[in-house]
Short mmCIF file of C-alpha atoms and ligand atoms in Angstrom, two decimals:
data_model
loop_
_atom_site.label_atom_id
_atom_site.label_comp_id
_atom_site.label_asym_id
_atom_site.label_seq_id
_atom_site.Cartn_x
_atom_site.Cartn_y
_atom_site.Cartn_z
CA MET A 1 -45.42 -10.86 -2.46
CA ASP A 2 -45.32 -11.90 1.21
CA THR A 3 -48.38 -13.05 3.16
CA ASP A 4 -49.32 -9.38 3.87
CA GLY A 5 -49.34 -8.59 0.15
CA ARG A 6 -46.20 -6.45 0.35
CA GLU A 7 -43.37 -6.83 -2.09
CA PRO A 8 -40.31 -8.26 -0.35
CA TYR A 9 -37.40 -5.91 0.02
CA GLN A 10 -33.85 -5.88 1.27
CA GLN A 11 -32.01 -3.07 3.02
CA ILE A 12 -28.29 -2.34 3.10
CA LEU A 13 -27.11 -0.12 5.94
CA LEU A 14 -24.11 2.14 5.25
CA VAL A 15 -22.32 2.74 8.55
CA GLY A 16 -19.05 4.56 9.20
CA ILE A 17 -17.19 7.43 10.78
CA PRO A 18 -18.22 10.94 9.57
CA ASN A 19 -17.07 12.36 6.26
CA VAL A 20 -15.82 9.15 4.67
CA GLY A 21 -18.18 9.29 1.69
CA LYS A 22 -21.22 7.26 2.81
CA SER A 23 -23.71 9.69 1.26
CA ALA A 24 -21.66 9.99 -1.93
CA LEU A 25 -21.60 6.18 -2.20
CA ALA A 26 -25.36 5.94 -1.53
CA ASN A 27 -25.99 8.49 -4.32
CA SER A 28 -23.78 6.60 -6.77
CA LEU A 29 -25.52 3.29 -6.05
CA HIS A 30 -28.90 4.99 -6.46
CA ARG A 31 -27.86 6.62 -9.74
CA ILE A 32 -26.58 3.43 -11.35
CA GLY A 33 -29.25 1.27 -9.70
CA ARG A 34 -31.41 -1.27 -11.51
CA ILE A 35 -34.64 0.67 -11.11
CA SER A 36 -37.36 1.58 -13.55
CA ALA A 37 -37.10 4.62 -15.82
CA ALA A 38 -40.12 6.17 -14.05
CA GLU A 39 -38.36 5.86 -10.70
CA LYS A 40 -35.11 7.17 -12.17
CA GLY A 41 -37.02 10.27 -13.21
CA LYS A 42 -37.70 11.15 -9.58
CA LEU A 43 -34.33 10.26 -8.11
CA LYS A 44 -33.75 11.73 -4.69
CA HIS A 45 -30.31 12.14 -3.29
CA ALA A 46 -28.42 12.39 -0.03
CA THR A 47 -26.55 15.63 0.69
CA VAL A 48 -22.78 15.37 0.30
CA SER A 49 -20.54 17.90 2.00
CA PRO A 50 -16.88 18.33 3.03
CA GLN A 51 -18.07 19.12 6.58
CA PRO A 52 -18.42 16.15 8.96
CA GLY A 53 -21.86 15.56 10.45
CA GLU A 54 -23.79 16.59 7.33
CA THR A 55 -26.19 13.64 7.43
CA LYS A 56 -28.52 13.94 10.40
CA ASN A 57 -31.15 11.27 9.61
CA ILE A 58 -31.39 7.87 8.02
CA THR A 59 -32.48 8.06 4.38
CA GLY A 60 -33.40 5.12 2.17
CA LEU A 61 -32.46 5.27 -1.50
CA LYS A 62 -33.72 2.60 -3.87
CA ILE A 63 -31.00 0.80 -5.79
CA ALA A 64 -32.85 -2.16 -7.34
CA SER A 65 -36.36 -3.40 -8.16
CA HIS A 66 -37.76 -6.96 -8.12
CA PRO A 67 -36.61 -7.57 -5.51
CA ASN A 68 -36.59 -4.04 -4.15
CA ILE A 69 -33.29 -3.15 -2.55
CA TYR A 70 -32.69 0.04 -0.58
CA VAL A 71 -29.43 1.48 0.65
CA LEU A 72 -29.78 3.31 3.95
CA ASP A 73 -27.49 6.32 4.33
CA THR A 74 -26.84 7.02 8.02
CA PRO A 75 -25.24 9.80 10.11
CA GLY A 76 -21.52 9.26 10.78
CA VAL A 77 -20.67 7.72 14.13
CA LEU A 78 -17.64 7.93 16.42
CA PRO A 79 -16.95 6.44 19.86
CA PRO A 80 -17.93 8.98 22.55
CA HIS A 81 -14.38 9.05 23.94
CA ILE A 82 -11.16 8.66 22.01
CA LEU A 83 -8.32 8.59 24.48
CA ASP A 84 -5.45 8.11 22.05
CA ASP A 85 -4.14 11.53 20.90
CA GLU A 86 -2.58 10.08 17.78
CA VAL A 87 -5.89 8.52 16.72
CA CYS A 88 -7.65 11.85 17.38
CA THR A 89 -5.12 13.73 15.25
CA LYS A 90 -5.47 11.28 12.38
CA LEU A 91 -9.26 11.50 12.52
CA ALA A 92 -9.09 15.29 12.54
CA LEU A 93 -6.60 15.30 9.67
CA THR A 94 -8.96 13.30 7.48
CA GLY A 95 -11.82 15.69 8.29
CA THR A 96 -13.79 13.31 10.48
CA ILE A 97 -14.16 15.87 13.24
CA GLN A 98 -14.56 19.62 12.83
CA ASP A 99 -11.25 21.45 12.24
CA CYS A 100 -12.06 23.98 14.95
CA PHE A 101 -11.60 21.27 17.61
CA ALA A 102 -8.05 20.47 16.53
CA GLY A 103 -7.01 23.86 15.07
CA GLU A 104 -6.44 24.31 11.34
CA LYS A 105 -2.85 25.50 11.71
CA GLU A 106 -1.92 22.55 13.94
CA LEU A 107 -3.51 20.14 11.45
CA ALA A 108 -1.66 21.74 8.53
CA GLN A 109 1.60 21.40 10.49
CA CYS A 110 0.75 17.79 11.14
CA PHE A 111 0.16 17.18 7.43
CA LEU A 112 3.50 18.85 6.58
CA SER A 113 5.37 16.67 9.06
CA ILE A 114 3.87 13.59 7.34
CA LEU A 115 4.74 14.98 3.91
CA ASN A 116 8.33 15.75 4.94
CA ARG A 117 8.89 12.18 6.13
CA SER A 118 7.25 10.64 3.06
CA ASP A 119 8.49 10.11 -0.50
CA GLU A 120 5.50 11.89 -2.03
CA TYR A 121 7.19 15.26 -2.49
CA LYS A 122 10.03 13.63 -4.48
CA LYS A 123 7.51 13.02 -7.27
CA TRP A 124 7.36 16.79 -7.74
CA ALA A 125 11.07 17.10 -8.57
CA LYS A 126 10.31 17.45 -12.26
CA LEU A 127 8.26 20.58 -11.58
CA SER A 128 11.40 22.21 -10.25
CA ASN A 129 13.91 20.68 -12.69
CA SER A 130 11.91 21.72 -15.73
CA GLU A 131 12.27 25.32 -14.50
CA ASN A 132 16.02 24.99 -13.98
CA GLU A 133 16.78 23.13 -17.17
CA ARG A 134 14.96 25.50 -19.45
CA SER A 135 17.34 27.15 -21.87
CA PHE A 136 18.01 30.87 -21.93
CA ALA A 137 16.24 31.03 -25.31
CA ASP A 138 13.15 29.44 -23.83
CA ARG A 139 13.19 31.99 -21.06
CA ASN A 140 13.34 34.83 -23.58
CA ILE A 141 10.39 33.44 -25.47
CA GLU A 142 8.59 33.12 -22.20
CA CYS A 143 9.35 36.76 -21.32
CA SER A 144 7.66 37.93 -24.49
CA THR A 145 4.57 35.89 -23.71
CA SER A 146 4.60 36.44 -19.97
CA SER A 147 2.31 39.43 -20.21
CA GLU A 148 -0.20 37.23 -22.07
CA MET A 149 0.21 34.54 -19.43
CA GLY A 150 -0.29 37.17 -16.76
CA MET A 151 -3.51 38.23 -18.45
CA LYS A 152 -4.65 34.58 -18.54
CA ARG A 153 -3.82 34.11 -14.89
CA LYS A 154 -5.62 37.29 -13.98
CA ARG A 155 -8.71 35.95 -15.68
CA GLN A 156 -8.41 32.93 -13.45
CA TYR A 157 -9.10 33.32 -9.77
CA PRO A 158 -5.99 33.52 -7.56
CA THR A 159 -8.16 33.02 -4.49
CA ASP A 160 -9.29 29.62 -5.82
CA HIS A 161 -6.50 27.33 -4.66
CA THR A 162 -7.97 24.31 -6.46
CA GLN A 163 -6.89 25.63 -9.87
CA ASP A 164 -4.13 23.61 -11.52
CA PHE A 165 -1.58 26.43 -11.69
CA ILE A 166 -1.85 27.09 -7.95
CA VAL A 167 -1.61 23.38 -7.08
CA HIS A 168 1.43 23.20 -9.38
CA ASP A 169 3.08 26.14 -7.56
CA VAL A 170 2.30 24.63 -4.17
CA ARG A 171 3.86 21.27 -5.11
CA ARG A 172 6.93 22.93 -6.66
CA THR A 173 7.41 25.22 -3.65
CA LEU A 174 7.09 22.35 -1.18
CA PHE A 175 9.60 20.28 -3.14
CA GLU A 176 12.07 23.16 -3.30
CA VAL A 177 11.80 24.06 0.38
CA ILE A 178 12.19 20.44 1.54
CA SER A 179 15.04 19.57 -0.81
CA SER A 180 17.00 22.73 -0.04
CA PHE A 181 16.55 22.39 3.74
CA GLY A 182 19.92 21.73 5.28
CA GLY A 183 18.83 19.89 8.41
CA ASN A 184 16.82 16.86 9.38
CA VAL A 185 13.40 16.70 7.65
CA GLU A 186 11.83 16.06 11.06
CA ASP A 187 13.06 19.46 12.29
CA GLU A 188 10.06 21.71 13.05
CA ARG A 189 11.86 24.68 11.48
CA LEU A 190 11.28 23.04 8.09
CA ILE A 191 7.52 23.23 8.67
CA GLU A 192 7.77 26.92 9.53
CA GLU A 193 9.74 27.54 6.31
CA GLU A 194 7.14 25.67 4.28
CA LEU A 195 4.27 27.65 5.78
CA LYS A 196 6.11 30.91 5.06
CA ALA A 197 6.72 29.87 1.45
CA MET A 198 3.03 29.03 1.03
CA HIS A 199 2.13 32.76 1.11
CA ALA A 200 3.43 33.19 -2.42
CA ALA A 201 2.31 29.79 -3.71
CA PHE A 202 -1.28 30.34 -2.57
CA GLN A 203 -1.11 34.06 -3.45
CA VAL A 204 -2.30 35.01 0.02
CA PRO A 205 -1.57 38.68 0.79
CA LEU A 206 0.32 39.42 3.99
CA GLU A 207 -2.36 41.75 5.44
CA SER A 208 -2.80 40.14 8.80
CA GLU A 209 -0.37 37.36 9.70
CA HIS A 210 -2.93 35.49 11.80
CA TYR A 211 -5.58 35.67 9.07
CA ALA A 212 -3.07 34.63 6.39
CA GLN A 213 -1.84 31.65 8.39
CA ASN A 214 -5.36 30.34 8.91
CA LYS A 215 -6.16 30.81 5.24
CA ILE A 216 -3.02 28.96 4.16
CA ALA A 217 -3.70 26.14 6.63
CA ALA A 218 -7.28 25.74 5.35
CA LYS A 219 -6.15 25.66 1.71
CA LEU A 220 -3.36 23.19 2.43
CA LEU A 221 -5.73 20.87 4.30
CA ASN A 222 -8.25 21.02 1.50
CA LEU A 223 -5.64 20.05 -1.12
CA PHE A 224 -4.43 17.20 1.10
CA ARG A 225 -7.97 15.91 1.69
CA THR A 226 -8.87 15.99 -1.98
CA GLY A 227 -5.75 13.97 -2.83
CA ARG A 228 -4.02 16.75 -4.75
CA LEU A 229 -0.90 16.65 -2.61
CA GLY A 230 -0.36 12.93 -2.93
CA HIS A 231 -1.70 9.86 -1.21
CA TYR A 232 -0.80 8.86 2.31
CA VAL A 233 -1.51 5.93 4.59
CA LEU A 234 -1.82 7.38 8.09
CA ASP A 235 -1.87 4.03 9.88
CA SER A 236 1.09 1.72 9.73
CA ILE A 237 -0.02 -1.47 8.04
CA PRO A 238 1.39 -4.70 9.49
CA ARG A 239 3.49 -6.58 6.92
CA LYS A 240 1.88 -9.89 7.86
CA LEU A 241 -1.86 -9.94 8.52
N1 GTP B 1 -11.65 12.09 -3.24
C1 GTP B 1 -12.85 11.58 -2.94
N2 GTP B 1 -13.67 12.33 -2.20
C2 GTP B 1 -14.87 11.79 -1.91
C3 GTP B 1 -15.29 10.51 -2.34
N3 GTP B 1 -16.52 10.28 -1.87
C4 GTP B 1 -16.86 11.37 -1.16
N4 GTP B 1 -15.87 12.28 -1.21
C5 GTP B 1 -15.86 13.60 -0.56
O1 GTP B 1 -15.81 13.38 0.85
C6 GTP B 1 -16.58 14.39 1.52
C7 GTP B 1 -17.59 13.73 2.44
O2 GTP B 1 -18.53 13.00 1.67
P1 GTP B 1 -19.95 12.58 2.27
O3 GTP B 1 -20.55 11.59 1.31
O4 GTP B 1 -20.76 13.78 2.63
O5 GTP B 1 -19.47 11.83 3.60
P2 GTP B 1 -20.37 11.13 4.73
O6 GTP B 1 -19.64 9.88 5.15
O7 GTP B 1 -21.77 10.95 4.25
O8 GTP B 1 -20.31 12.21 5.89
P3 GTP B 1 -21.32 12.41 7.15
O9 GTP B 1 -22.70 12.61 6.60
O10 GTP B 1 -20.78 13.60 7.85
O11 GTP B 1 -21.17 11.16 8.00
C8 GTP B 1 -17.22 15.25 0.42
O12 GTP B 1 -16.45 16.42 0.26
C9 GTP B 1 -17.13 14.37 -0.82
O13 GTP B 1 -17.07 15.15 -2.00
C10 GTP B 1 -14.38 9.75 -3.14
O14 GTP B 1 -14.65 8.63 -3.57
N5 GTP B 1 -13.18 10.34 -3.41
MG1 MG B 2 -23.53 11.78 4.88
#
């Protein structure tokens, strides 16, 4: 107790740019915290969301007793002006600012240009090779079960791009388009080919081209941001620190 009769306490402030996982971290610390069973029973939590700017106020979550320790979850902060376009694009790509400011299609194109210059897609070669190397007999067996598979897939939700079979198709398609592209991987025509091929991989109907392109861009960005299309370092890291 201090001289006022209050129990001493410590506070830890979580500060960072929007959408980097501050609230998720605060919740995890609170959940595993060294606090009494009675307090655990009335755990509160911070709202976690894929949209930047979710947290609007500072919230204290208790993470330890005797001494009491609180973690303070705070709203994400950014400098009021970011003059460097490249920095802005990287921030937008990671979901730190709303997609509508940068344009979903432009961000998806930006992701594809990073993917095309990286080695990540090469890891998906086996998805394509396994198709090619399958024997004729295997294919026949598959034909007989394909209607069952079709039934299974129908029971799944083709509009939910987070399902494993869609992610698998997206990776395989991207690998095939990149590796069969004749020109330089930095050529913008490769990106256009990839976006076209994504219609089938994401099972997006070709009703309205504009609508379909936005849908594909949103799905692609979501898979990138949840790590399902590989891991990328957007900043170049100096070899010697
Ligand atoms: N892959 C992955 N995603 C995470 C992790 N932590 C959080 N996320 C996701 O990142 C997104 C943002 O998480 P939040 O905790 O709301 O981020 P925040 O920093 O509090 O965002 P603001 O309140 O806008 O500043 C959510 O979609 C989370 O599910 C993590 O460790 N790994
Ligand atoms: Mg938050």
